[in-house]
Each structure stands twice: as C-alpha cells, then as structure tokens.
Coordinates of C-alpha atoms in Angstrom, one line a residue:
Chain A
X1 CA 2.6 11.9 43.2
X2 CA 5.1 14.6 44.0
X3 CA 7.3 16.7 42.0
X4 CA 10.5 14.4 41.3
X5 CA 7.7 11.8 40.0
X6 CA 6.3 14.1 37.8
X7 CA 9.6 15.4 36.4
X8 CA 10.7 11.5 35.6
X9 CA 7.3 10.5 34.3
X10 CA 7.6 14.1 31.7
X11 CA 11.3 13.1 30.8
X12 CA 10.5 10.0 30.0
X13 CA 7.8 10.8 27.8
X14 CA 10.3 13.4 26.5
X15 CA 13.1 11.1 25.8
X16 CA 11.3 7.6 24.5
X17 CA 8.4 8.9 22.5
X18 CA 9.8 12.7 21.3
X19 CA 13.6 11.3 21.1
X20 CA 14.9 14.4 22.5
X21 CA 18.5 14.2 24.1
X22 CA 18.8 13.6 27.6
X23 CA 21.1 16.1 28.9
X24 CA 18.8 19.1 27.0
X25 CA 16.0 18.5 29.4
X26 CA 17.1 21.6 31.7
X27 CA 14.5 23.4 33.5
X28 CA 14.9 26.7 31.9
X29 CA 14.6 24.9 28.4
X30 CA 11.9 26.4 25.9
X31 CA 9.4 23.9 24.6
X32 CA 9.1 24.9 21.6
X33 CA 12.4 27.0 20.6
X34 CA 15.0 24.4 22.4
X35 CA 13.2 20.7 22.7
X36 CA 10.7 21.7 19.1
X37 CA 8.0 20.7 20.9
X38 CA 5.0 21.5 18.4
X39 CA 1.6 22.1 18.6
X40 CA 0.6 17.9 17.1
X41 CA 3.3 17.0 20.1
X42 CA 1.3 19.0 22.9
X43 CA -2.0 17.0 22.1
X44 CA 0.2 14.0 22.8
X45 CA 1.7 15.5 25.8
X46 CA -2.4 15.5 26.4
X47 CA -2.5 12.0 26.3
X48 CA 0.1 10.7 28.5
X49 CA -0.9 13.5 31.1
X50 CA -4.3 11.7 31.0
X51 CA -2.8 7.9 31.2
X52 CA -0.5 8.6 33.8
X53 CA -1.6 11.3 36.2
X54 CA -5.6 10.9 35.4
X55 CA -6.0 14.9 35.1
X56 CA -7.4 16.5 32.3
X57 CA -5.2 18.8 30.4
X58 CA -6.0 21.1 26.5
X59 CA -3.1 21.5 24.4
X60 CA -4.3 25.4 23.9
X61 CA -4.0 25.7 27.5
X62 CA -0.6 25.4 27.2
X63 CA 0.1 28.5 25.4
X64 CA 1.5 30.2 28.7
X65 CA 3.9 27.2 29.5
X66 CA 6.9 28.3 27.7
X67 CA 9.8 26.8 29.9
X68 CA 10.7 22.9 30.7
X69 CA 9.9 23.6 34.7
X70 CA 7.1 25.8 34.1
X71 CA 5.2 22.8 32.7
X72 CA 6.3 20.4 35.6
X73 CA 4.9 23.8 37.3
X74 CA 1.6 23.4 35.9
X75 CA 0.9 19.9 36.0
X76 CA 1.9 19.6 39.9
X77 CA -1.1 22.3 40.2
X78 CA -3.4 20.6 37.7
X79 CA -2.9 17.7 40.3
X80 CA -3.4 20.0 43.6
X81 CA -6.6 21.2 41.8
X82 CA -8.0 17.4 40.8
Chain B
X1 CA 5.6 11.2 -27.7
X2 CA 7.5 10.7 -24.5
X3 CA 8.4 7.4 -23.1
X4 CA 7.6 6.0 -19.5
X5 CA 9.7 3.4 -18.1
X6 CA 10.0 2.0 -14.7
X7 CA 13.5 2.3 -13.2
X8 CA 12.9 1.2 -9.9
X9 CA 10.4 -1.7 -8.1
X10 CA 9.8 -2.5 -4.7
X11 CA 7.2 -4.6 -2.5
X12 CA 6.8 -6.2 0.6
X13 CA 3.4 -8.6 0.8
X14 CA 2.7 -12.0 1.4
X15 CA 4.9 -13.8 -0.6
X16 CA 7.7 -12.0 0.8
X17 CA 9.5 -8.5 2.4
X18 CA 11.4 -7.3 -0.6
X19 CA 11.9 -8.4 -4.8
X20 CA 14.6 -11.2 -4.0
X21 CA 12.1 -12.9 -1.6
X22 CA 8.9 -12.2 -4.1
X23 CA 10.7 -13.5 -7.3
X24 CA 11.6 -16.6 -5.3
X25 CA 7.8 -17.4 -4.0
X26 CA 6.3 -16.7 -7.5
X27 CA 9.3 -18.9 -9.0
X28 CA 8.2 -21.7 -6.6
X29 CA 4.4 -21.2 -6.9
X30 CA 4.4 -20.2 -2.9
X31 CA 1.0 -19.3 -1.4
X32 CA 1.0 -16.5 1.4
X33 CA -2.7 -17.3 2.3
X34 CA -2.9 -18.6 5.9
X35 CA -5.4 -18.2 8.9
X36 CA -6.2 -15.0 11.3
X37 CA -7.4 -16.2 14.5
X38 CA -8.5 -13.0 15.4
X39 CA -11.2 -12.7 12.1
X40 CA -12.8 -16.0 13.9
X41 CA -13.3 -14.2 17.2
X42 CA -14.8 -10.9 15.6
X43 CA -17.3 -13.2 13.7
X44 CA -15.7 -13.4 10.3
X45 CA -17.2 -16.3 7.5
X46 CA -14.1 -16.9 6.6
X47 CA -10.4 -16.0 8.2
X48 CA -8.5 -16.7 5.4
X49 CA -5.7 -14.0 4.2
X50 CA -2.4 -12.9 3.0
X51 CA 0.1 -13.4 6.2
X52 CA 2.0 -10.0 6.2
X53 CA 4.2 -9.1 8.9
X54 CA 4.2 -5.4 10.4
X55 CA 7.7 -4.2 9.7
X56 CA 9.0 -2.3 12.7
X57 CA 10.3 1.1 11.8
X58 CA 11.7 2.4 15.0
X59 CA 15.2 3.0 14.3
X60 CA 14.4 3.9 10.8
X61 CA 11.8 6.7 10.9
X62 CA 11.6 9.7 13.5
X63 CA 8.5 9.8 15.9
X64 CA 6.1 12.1 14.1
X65 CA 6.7 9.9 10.5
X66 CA 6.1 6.8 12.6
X67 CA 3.1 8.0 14.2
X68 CA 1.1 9.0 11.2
X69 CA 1.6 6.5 9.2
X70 CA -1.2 3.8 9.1
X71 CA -0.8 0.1 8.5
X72 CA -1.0 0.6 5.2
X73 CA 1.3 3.7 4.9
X74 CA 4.0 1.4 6.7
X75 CA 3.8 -1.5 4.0
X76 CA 3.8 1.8 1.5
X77 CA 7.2 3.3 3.1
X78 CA 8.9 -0.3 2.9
X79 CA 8.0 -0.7 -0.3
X80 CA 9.0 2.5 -1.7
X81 CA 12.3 2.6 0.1
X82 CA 13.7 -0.5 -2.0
X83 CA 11.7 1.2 -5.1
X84 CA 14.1 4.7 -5.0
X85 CA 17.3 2.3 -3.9
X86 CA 16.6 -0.4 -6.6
X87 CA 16.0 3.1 -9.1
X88 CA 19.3 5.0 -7.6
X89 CA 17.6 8.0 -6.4
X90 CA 18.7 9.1 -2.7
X91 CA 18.1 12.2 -0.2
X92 CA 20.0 14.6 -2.0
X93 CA 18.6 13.7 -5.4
X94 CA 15.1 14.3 -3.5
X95 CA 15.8 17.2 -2.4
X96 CA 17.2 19.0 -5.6
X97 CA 14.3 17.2 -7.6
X98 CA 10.6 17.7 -8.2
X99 CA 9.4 14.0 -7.5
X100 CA 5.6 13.5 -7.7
X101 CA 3.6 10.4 -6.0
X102 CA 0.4 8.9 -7.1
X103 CA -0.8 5.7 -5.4
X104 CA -3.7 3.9 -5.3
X105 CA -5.5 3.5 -1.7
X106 CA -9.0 3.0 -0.6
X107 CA -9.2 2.4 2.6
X108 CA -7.7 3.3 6.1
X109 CA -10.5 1.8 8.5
X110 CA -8.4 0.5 11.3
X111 CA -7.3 3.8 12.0
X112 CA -10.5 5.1 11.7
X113 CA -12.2 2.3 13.6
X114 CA -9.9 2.4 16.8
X115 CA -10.1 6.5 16.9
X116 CA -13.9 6.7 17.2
X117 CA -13.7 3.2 19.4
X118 CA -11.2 5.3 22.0
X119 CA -13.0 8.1 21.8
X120 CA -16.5 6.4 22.9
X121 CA -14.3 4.9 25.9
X122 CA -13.0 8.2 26.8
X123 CA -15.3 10.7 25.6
X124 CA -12.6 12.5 24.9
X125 CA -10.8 13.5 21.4
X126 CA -8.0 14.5 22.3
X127 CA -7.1 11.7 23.5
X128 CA -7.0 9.8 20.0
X129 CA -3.7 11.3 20.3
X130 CA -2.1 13.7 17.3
X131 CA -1.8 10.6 14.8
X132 CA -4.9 9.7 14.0
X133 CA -6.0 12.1 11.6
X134 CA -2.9 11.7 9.4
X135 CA -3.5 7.9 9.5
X136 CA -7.2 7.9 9.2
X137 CA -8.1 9.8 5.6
X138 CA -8.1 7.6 2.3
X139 CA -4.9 9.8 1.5
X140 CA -2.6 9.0 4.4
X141 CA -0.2 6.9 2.2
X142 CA 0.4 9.7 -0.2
X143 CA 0.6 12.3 2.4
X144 CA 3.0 10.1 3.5
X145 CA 5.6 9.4 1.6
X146 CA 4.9 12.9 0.5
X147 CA 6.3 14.2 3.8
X148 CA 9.4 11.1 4.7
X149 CA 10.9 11.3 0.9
X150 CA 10.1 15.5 0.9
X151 CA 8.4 15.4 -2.2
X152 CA 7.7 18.4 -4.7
X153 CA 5.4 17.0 -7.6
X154 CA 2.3 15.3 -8.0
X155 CA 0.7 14.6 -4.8
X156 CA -2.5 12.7 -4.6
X157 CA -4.1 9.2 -3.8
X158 CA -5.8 7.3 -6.5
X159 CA -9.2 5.6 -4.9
X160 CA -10.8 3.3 -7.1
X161 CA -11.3 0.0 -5.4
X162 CA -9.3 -3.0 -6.9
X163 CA -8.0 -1.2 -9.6
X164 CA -6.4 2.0 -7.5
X165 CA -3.0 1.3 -7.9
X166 CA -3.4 0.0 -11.5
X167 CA -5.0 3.5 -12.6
X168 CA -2.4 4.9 -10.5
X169 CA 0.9 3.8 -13.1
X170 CA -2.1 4.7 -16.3
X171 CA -2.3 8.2 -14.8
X172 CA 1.5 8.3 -13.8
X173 CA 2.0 7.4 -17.6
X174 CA 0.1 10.4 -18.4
X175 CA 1.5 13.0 -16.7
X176 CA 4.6 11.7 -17.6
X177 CA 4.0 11.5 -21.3
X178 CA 2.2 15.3 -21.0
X179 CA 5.7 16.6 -19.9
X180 CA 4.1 17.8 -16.1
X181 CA 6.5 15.2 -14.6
X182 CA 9.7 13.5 -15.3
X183 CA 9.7 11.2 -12.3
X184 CA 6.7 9.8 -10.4
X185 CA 6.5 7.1 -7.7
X186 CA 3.1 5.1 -8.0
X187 CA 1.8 2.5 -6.9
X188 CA -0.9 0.6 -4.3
X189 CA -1.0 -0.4 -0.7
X190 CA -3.4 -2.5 1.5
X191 CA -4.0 -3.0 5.1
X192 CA -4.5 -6.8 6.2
X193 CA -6.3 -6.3 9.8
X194 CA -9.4 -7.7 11.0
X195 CA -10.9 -4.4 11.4
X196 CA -10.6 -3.4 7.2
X197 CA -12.1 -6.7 5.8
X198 CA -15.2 -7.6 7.3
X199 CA -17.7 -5.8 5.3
X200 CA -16.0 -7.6 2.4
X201 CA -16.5 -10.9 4.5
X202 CA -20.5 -9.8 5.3
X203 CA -21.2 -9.9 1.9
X204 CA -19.9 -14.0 1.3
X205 CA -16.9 -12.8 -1.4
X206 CA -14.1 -14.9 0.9
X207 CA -13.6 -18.5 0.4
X208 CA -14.1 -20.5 3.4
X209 CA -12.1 -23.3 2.1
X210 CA -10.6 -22.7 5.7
X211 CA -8.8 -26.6 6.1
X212 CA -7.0 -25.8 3.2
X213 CA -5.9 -22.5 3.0
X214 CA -3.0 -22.7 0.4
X215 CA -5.6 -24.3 -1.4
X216 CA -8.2 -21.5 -1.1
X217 CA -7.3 -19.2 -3.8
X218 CA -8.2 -20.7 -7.1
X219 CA -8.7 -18.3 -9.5
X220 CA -10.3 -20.0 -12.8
X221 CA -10.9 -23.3 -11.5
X222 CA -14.2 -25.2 -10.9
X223 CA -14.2 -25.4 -7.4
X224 CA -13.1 -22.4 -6.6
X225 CA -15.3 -20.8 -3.7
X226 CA -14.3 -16.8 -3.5
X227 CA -11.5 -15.1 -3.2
X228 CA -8.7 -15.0 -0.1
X229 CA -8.2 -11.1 1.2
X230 CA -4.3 -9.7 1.6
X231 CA -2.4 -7.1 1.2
X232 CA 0.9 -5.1 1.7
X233 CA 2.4 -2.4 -0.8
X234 CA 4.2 -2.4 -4.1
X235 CA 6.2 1.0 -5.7
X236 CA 7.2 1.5 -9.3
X237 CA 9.5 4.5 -9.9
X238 CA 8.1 5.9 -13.0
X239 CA 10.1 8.2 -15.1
X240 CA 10.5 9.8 -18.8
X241 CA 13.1 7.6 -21.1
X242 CA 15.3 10.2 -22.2
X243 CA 15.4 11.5 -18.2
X244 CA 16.1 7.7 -17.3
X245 CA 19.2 7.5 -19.9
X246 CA 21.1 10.7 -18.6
X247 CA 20.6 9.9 -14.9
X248 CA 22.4 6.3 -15.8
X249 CA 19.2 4.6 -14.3
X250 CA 18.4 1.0 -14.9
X251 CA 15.6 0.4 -17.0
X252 CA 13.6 -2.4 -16.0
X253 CA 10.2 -1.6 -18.3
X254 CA 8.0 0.6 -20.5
X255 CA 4.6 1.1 -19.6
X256 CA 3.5 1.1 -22.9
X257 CA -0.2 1.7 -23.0
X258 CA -3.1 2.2 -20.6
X259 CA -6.6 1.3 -21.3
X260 CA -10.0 1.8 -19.0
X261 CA -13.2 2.5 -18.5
X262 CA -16.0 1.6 -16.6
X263 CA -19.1 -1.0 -16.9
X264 CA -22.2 1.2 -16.2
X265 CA -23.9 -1.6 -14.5
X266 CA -24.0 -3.4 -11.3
X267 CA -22.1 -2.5 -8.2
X268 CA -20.6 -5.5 -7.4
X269 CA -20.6 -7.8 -10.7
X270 CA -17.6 -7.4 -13.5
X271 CA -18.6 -7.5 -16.9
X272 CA -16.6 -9.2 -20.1
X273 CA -17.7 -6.1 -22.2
X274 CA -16.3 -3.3 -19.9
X275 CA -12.9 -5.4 -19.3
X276 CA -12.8 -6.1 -23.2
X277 CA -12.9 -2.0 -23.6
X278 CA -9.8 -1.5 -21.1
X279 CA -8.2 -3.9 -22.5
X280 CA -8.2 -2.4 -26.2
X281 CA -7.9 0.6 -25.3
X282 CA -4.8 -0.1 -23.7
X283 CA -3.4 -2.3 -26.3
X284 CA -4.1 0.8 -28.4
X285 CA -2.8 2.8 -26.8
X286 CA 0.7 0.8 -26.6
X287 CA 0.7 0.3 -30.5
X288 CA -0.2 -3.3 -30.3
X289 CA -2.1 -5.9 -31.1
X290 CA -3.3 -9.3 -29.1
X291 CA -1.0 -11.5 -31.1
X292 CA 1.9 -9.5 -30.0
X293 CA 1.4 -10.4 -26.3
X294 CA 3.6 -12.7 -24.7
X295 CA 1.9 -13.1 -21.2
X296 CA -1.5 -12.3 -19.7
X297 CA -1.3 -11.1 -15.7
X298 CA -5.1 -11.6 -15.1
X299 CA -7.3 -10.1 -12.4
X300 CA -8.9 -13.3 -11.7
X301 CA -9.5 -13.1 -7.7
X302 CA -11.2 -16.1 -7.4
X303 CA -14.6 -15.5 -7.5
X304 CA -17.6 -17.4 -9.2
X305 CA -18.9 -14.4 -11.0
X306 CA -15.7 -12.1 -11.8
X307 CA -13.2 -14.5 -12.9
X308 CA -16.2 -16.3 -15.7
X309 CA -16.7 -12.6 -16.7
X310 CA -13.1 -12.3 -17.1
X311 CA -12.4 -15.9 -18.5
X312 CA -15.0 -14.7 -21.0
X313 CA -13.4 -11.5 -22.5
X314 CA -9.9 -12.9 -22.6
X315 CA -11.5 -15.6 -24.9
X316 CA -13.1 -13.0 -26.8
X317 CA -9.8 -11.1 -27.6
X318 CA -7.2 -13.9 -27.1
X319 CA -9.4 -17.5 -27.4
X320 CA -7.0 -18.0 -30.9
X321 CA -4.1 -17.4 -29.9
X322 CA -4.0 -19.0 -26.7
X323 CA -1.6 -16.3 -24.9
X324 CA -0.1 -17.8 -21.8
X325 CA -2.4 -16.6 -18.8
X326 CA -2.4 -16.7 -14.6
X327 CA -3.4 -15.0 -11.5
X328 CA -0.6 -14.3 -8.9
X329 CA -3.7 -13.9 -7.1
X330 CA -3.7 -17.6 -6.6
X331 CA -0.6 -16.9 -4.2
X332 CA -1.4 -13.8 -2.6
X333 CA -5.0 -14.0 -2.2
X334 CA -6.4 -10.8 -3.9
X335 CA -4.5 -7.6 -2.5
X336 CA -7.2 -5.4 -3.4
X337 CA -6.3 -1.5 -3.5
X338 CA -2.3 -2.7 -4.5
X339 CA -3.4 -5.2 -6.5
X340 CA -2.8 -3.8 -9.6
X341 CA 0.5 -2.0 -8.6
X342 CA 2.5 -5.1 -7.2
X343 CA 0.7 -7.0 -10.3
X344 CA 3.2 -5.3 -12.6
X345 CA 5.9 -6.0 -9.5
X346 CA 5.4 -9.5 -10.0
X347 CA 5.0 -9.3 -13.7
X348 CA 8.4 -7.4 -14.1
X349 CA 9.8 -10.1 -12.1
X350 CA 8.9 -12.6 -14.6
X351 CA 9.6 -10.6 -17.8
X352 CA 13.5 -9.6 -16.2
X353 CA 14.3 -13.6 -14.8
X354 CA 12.4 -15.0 -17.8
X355 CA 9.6 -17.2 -16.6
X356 CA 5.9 -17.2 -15.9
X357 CA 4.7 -17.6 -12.2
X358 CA 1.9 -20.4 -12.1
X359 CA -1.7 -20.0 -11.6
X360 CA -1.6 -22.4 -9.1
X361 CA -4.8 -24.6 -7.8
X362 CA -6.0 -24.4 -11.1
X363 CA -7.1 -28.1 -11.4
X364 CA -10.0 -28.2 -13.5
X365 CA -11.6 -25.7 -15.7
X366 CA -15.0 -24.9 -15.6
X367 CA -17.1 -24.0 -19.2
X368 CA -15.4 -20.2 -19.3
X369 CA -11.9 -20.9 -18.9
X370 CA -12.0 -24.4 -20.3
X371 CA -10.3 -22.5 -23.9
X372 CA -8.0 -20.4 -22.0
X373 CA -3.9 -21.1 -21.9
X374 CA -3.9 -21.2 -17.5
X375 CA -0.3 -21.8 -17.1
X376 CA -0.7 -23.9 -13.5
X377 CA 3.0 -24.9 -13.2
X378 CA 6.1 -22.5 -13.5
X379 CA 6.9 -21.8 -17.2
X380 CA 10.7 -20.6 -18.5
X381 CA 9.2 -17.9 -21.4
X382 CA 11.2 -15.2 -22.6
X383 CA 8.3 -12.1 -22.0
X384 CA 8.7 -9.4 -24.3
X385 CA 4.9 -7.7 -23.8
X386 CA 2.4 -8.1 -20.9
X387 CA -1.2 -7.1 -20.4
X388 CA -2.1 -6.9 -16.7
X389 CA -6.1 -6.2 -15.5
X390 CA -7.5 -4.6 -12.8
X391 CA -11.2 -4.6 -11.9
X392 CA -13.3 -3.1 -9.1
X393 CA -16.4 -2.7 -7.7
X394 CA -18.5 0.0 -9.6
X395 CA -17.4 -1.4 -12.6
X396 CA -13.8 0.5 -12.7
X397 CA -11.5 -1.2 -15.3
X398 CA -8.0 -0.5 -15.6
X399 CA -5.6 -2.4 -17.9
X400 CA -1.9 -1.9 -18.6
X401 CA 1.0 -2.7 -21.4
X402 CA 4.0 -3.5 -20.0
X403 CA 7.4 -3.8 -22.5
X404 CA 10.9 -5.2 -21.8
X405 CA 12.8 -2.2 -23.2
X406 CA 16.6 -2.9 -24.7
X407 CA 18.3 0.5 -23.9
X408 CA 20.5 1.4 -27.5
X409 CA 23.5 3.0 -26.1

C-alpha cells in the first residue's frame, strides 16, 4: 500500500465515521486542536488501522503525532516496519 | 405535599414506534409477539418475542452518541425524544434547567457478550473499539441520555429486574415530592437480541406455543404455557404540579402513590403476600382505597406460577368489587426491565382516549383468576384511578397510582 492509499483509506475513516468536513483534512491540520480528535477517537483510529492495514498500532503511542501528515507519516513506517 | 404529574410520554416497542401507533395496537388488541429465527439457531426452547425494529439514528445523533449507545440505549433515546416533545421541553430549556434521569435497566449483555467474543478472536482490547464500555455497564441508558439531552440532575439507573422502570417513576415521585427535583425523566428500556434472553429461555419461563405466536402470551388463562420475552423503551416526563402549571405544560397524569417491598423468599417465585404489601402501600400512599380504582394494569406475564400468585392477591384486595383487570403483556409479551415504565405508557393511553386495552387470549380461567373481572375484549371506560404492578425476580415488588388530574385554571 503506498502513501496516496494510505492518505484515502485515513480520510475516509475521517470523513464517514468522525464526520469531519472534507476540505479541513489539510496536512498541517492538528488532530486534536483543528479536526477534535480525542483520546476515545484514537482507540478507534486503532481499530481501522488494524482492519485495514493489519499493523498493530496503541492509542498512547500517538502522543507525538500532532499534525494530519505526521500520522499518514507514522503509519507509512508502521507498515515499512511490519 | 408536592404533586407529581406526568407531562410528557413516549415509547417505541412492539406494538408500535411512537404513542399514536401504541394507542392504536392496544385499541385493537394487536399482538407484537412473532418469531426470531436466529434464537432457533443459537439453541433457544422457544423463539418467541416482541418484534422491535432497530431505529437508525444516523442523521439524528453525532458519532460518539451513536456509538455508545447500546440496543437498549437506542430504544431509550427514541423514546425519550417524543417524551420531552410530547412535554414541550427543548435544547434551550435543557440547557438552562437542572433535569434529572432515573430509569430502570438491568441488562446490557449483547454488548458485553460481543466485546469479550472480539476480543478472544483478536486477543486484543483495543480493538473492542472505544464504544464498548459505554454500551456495556448496566447504566449505559442513563449515562446516556445523561450526555445527548446534557442533563444536570439526578443521574442513575434503577436495576431491579421486572420491576426497574416501575421503582424508577416510585423513586422519581420521591425526589420530586422531597423538593430535590422539579423535573425528572424516568422510565425503562429493554434489549430484544438473541444474545440477552437465553438464560431466561435455559430456565423453561418462555412459552413454546411457537405455531401460534399471537396466541402465545396468555396471561391468566388455563392454557397458558410461560411468558413471550420483548422489549423496547418507554419515557415519562415527571415533574412537580405547581412547576407543570407555570411552564404551560400539558398534564397528562398524577402519580399518586407508590407502594413496594420485597417477598423474602424464593428467587424466582412471586408471592400474593408480598404483591398484596406493594399494592397497599401504594394505595396508601395515594390516599385511596380499592373501591376507588377504576382499572387494574396487572403484571400478569404469563406464567403458571406468577400470574396464580398474582390472580390470588388481586382477589384478596379486589375479589368484591370486581375492578376491571388485564395484562398488556398479552400483546407485548413481557418487556421485562421497561415493563413497568411503558405499563403506565399504555395505561395513560387508556385513561386520556377512555377505554381499556384487552387482556387478550384469555379464554378460559383457571381456579385463581376464575373470580377476577379479565377484560378480554376492548372496553370504552372512563378511568379516573389506576393501579399498575411490577414484580421481579428476588421478590422485588413495585406498584403504582396513577390519577387523571383536571387542571383548575
């Protein structure tokens, strides 16, 4: 899976199941200050990362991942890692 | 003393989605018990229950309401929605108000059930997703409603098997007369999956009457055969009188008087002396006597044991009078934790349009409730005063007055 797949499968999460807007899905947007992204939405974030790229991810280890493309960042290395 | 009346209903179960739909099916003596094929694959006795369709609240509530709320909780929001509409309290009234909830709930085992089933897949907890904690705990309805309607009083579940949601409203009642509360929303809710019933099945209480299934739920009658499982939700806005007349509300009822108490005997079994004591007490408590009752909302599920016990102590305190009595249970099947809440739905539904909803399938008495007035066709009665019982395992009793009130402006 490369990095546009990634970015669609993460938006689409983004957009269906947290019903955030579209057009604020910009890389440099904060998770949690811009999209309120909270901590019960990272453990689902968890799940989907599980269902669709079969890597194992812990909601505390995204503490660090503050911006939209950091956490594209950190799943495509998850993945070069599995 | 203050004065509790109800100012707003709402329920969605079996016999229909919302009070229009209800008062129609008990008007026409409807049953709502059908067949779930999926009990007969998972090794049920019987798969007879309430038919209650999952409302789909996308589009109405946001993601994180939608995704803690268990079956149940989903019956409870629908349900509670046409309560505060049907009582005229919005958002903003919500927001500026303290509102408390207490409602009965005693169970949330699908959730519960399809956590620990992921998790042995997966071994993995995370992976039961965020939701399942908020829909797993015996108070995910109140926490809840708590959360969607942003309330600010009260707070907390009632769990006391088939009489939760009817000691819900008697301990709404009390708080409200107390003067801790001026507006409460109460009631009951009850899932209807597979997954919630079958301990209840393992132990023989369901009818099997399975090529009849409108036919199943019999309460009082010789051949009845155990009682049909259902569910759904039912909400009554309680609220202080004089608090009801300057907000303009509608009053529908009074909850006049609450009676209970518990039989100190065996887990399963009802008993006519314990019943007879809620029943008093709660006639008592509304200032009343027997004679003054107008209609008799009985817990009669269906079963050999529980509806002679009960059949017994109404003949003990009403045998003379012969005070009109039936089981809506005969329709729904028995709705277990909400029972005794959407029993005073249905009850106010009667009382306001003026008639008495049939026990139906009661053919032929047996030797208990061969003195008792079983009204098995629809009845046009003018209700004034209502006694409703609840009874559940452990021996909890709950029993509640219920008055048409004319407001004096």
């Amino acid at each position: 899976m490369n990095r546009e797949e990634i970015i669609e499968t993460i938006n689409n999460f983004l957009i269906e199941e947290l019903e955030i807007d579209a057009e604020r899905l910009k890389d440099d947007a904060r998770l949690r200050e811009d999209l309120k992204i909270d901590s019960l939405d990272f453990v689902d974030i968890a799940v989907i990362v599980e269902e669709h790229f079969k890597i194992k991810i812990k909601p505390e280890e995204m503490k660090n991942v503050k911006l939209l493309s950091q956490f594209y960042d950190y799943i495509e290395n998850k993945m070069k890692e599995a | 003393m203050r004065r509790v009346v109800i100012t707003g209903m709402g329920i969605y179960s079996c016999l229909g989605k919302n009070l229009e739909e209800v008062k129609q099916s008990l008007y026409a003596g409807k049953s709502g018990i059908g067949i779930d094929e999926a009990r007969i694959a998972y090794g049920y006795r019987s798969p007879l229950t309430g038919i209650v369709e999952r409302p789909q609240l996308k589009g109405l509530l946001d993601r994180r309401s939608r995704i803690c709320l268990a079956e149940e909780g989903e019956y409870a929001y629908m349900a509670t929605v046409e309560a505060l509409k049907n009582a005229g309290i919005d958002a903003d009234y919500l927001e500026k108000n303290e509102v408390g909830v207490l409602y009965g709930n005693d169970s949330s085992a699908k959730s519960v059930i399809e956590a620990h089933m992921h998790t042995l897949e997966t071994k993995d907890t995370t992976l039961q997703g965020s939701g399942a904690i908020f829909q797993s705990m015996n108070s995910t309805v109140t926490m809840n409603l708590s959360t969607i309607f942003k309330l600010k009083g009260i707070n907390m579940t009632i769990s006391a098997a088939c009489a939760s949601s009817s000691h819900a409203i008697g301990l709404g009642l009390m708080f409200i007369r107390e003067g801790l509360q001026d507006v409460i929303i109460c009631g009951g809710a009850q899932e209807v999956n597979y997954l919630s019933m079958s301990s209840f099945d393992a132990i023989s209480a369901f009818s099997t009457r399975v090529n009849d299934p409108t036919k199943a739920s019999r309460p009082f009658d010789r051949d009845r055969d155990g009682l049909v499982p259902s569910g759904g939700a039912a909400t009554v806005i309680l609220e202080e009188y004089e608090h009801a007349v300057k907000r303009g509300a509608t009053i529908l009822a009074e909850v006049a008087g609450y009676g209970f108490s518990s039989n100190g005997a065996n887990i399963s079994q009802a008993s006519d002396f314990g019943s007879c004591i809620a029943m008093q007490r709660a006639m008592k408590d509304a200032g009343v006597q027997p004679a003054d009752i107008d209609y008799i909302n009985a817990h009669a599920t269906s079963t050999l044991q529980g509806d002679a016990f009960e059949a017994d102590a109404l003949n003990h305190l009403f045998g003379e009078l012969k005070t009109p009595v039936s089981s809506t249970k005969s329709m729904t099947g028995h709705e277990c934790w909400m029972a005794g809440g959407s029993e005073i739905v249905y009850s106010n539904l009667m009382m306001l349009n003026g008639f008495i909803a049939p026990n139906i399938n009661f053919e032929n008495p047996d030797e208990h409730s061969r003195n008792l007035n079983i009204v098995n066709q629809t009845m046009e009665k003018n209700i004034n005063l209502y006694l409703s019982n609840s009874f559940g395992f452990g021996g909890t009793n709950s029993a509640l007055v219920v008055r048409k009130l004319k407001v004096e402006n």
